[in-house]
Short mmCIF file of C-alpha atoms in Angstrom, two decimals:
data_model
loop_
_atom_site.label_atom_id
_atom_site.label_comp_id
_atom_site.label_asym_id
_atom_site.label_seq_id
_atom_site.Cartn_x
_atom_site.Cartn_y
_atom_site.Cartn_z
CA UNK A 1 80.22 126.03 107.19
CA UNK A 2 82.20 123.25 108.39
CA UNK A 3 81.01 120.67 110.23
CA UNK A 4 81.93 119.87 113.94
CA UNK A 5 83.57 116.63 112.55
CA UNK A 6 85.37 118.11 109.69
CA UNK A 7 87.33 120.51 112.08
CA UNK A 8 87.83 117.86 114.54
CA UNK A 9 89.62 116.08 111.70
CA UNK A 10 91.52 118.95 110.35
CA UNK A 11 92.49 119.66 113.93
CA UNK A 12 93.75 116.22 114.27
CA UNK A 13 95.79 116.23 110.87
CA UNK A 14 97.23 119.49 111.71
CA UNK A 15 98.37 117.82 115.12
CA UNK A 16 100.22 114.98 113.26
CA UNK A 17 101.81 117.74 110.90
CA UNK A 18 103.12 119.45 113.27
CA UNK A 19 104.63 116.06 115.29
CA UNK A 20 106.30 115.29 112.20
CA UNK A 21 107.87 118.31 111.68
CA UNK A 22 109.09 118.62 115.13
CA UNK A 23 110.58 115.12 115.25
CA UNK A 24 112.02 116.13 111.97
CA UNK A 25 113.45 119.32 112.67
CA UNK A 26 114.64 117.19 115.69
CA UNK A 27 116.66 114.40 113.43
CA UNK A 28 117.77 116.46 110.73
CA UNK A 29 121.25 118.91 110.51
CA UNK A 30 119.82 121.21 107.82
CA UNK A 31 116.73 121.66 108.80
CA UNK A 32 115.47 124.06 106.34
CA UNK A 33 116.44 121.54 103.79
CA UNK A 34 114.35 118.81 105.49
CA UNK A 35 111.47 121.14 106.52
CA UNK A 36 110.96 121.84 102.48
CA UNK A 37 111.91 118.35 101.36
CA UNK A 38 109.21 117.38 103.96
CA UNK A 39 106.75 120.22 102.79
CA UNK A 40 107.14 118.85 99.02
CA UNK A 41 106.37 114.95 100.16
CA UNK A 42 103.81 115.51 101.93
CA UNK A 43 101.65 118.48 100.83
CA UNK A 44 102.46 119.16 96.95
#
């Protein structure tokens, strides 16, 4: 089992992931593109 802190983390991270690919989806033309160009940075 997780701890109460290590899902308040997660929780927070996923927060920030999901900012960043609003504000990209936001900016970008292709989005798809940017989405998996994003994806590839940032998780792989």
């Amino acid at each position: 089992m997780a701890s109460s802190a290590d899902e308040n983390i997660f929780s927070q991270r996923q927060r920030l992931l999901l900012i960043k690919v609003k504000s990209i989806k936001r900016l970008s033309v292709d989005k798809n593109e940017s989405l998996l160009t994003f994806m590839q940075n940032n998780i792989l």
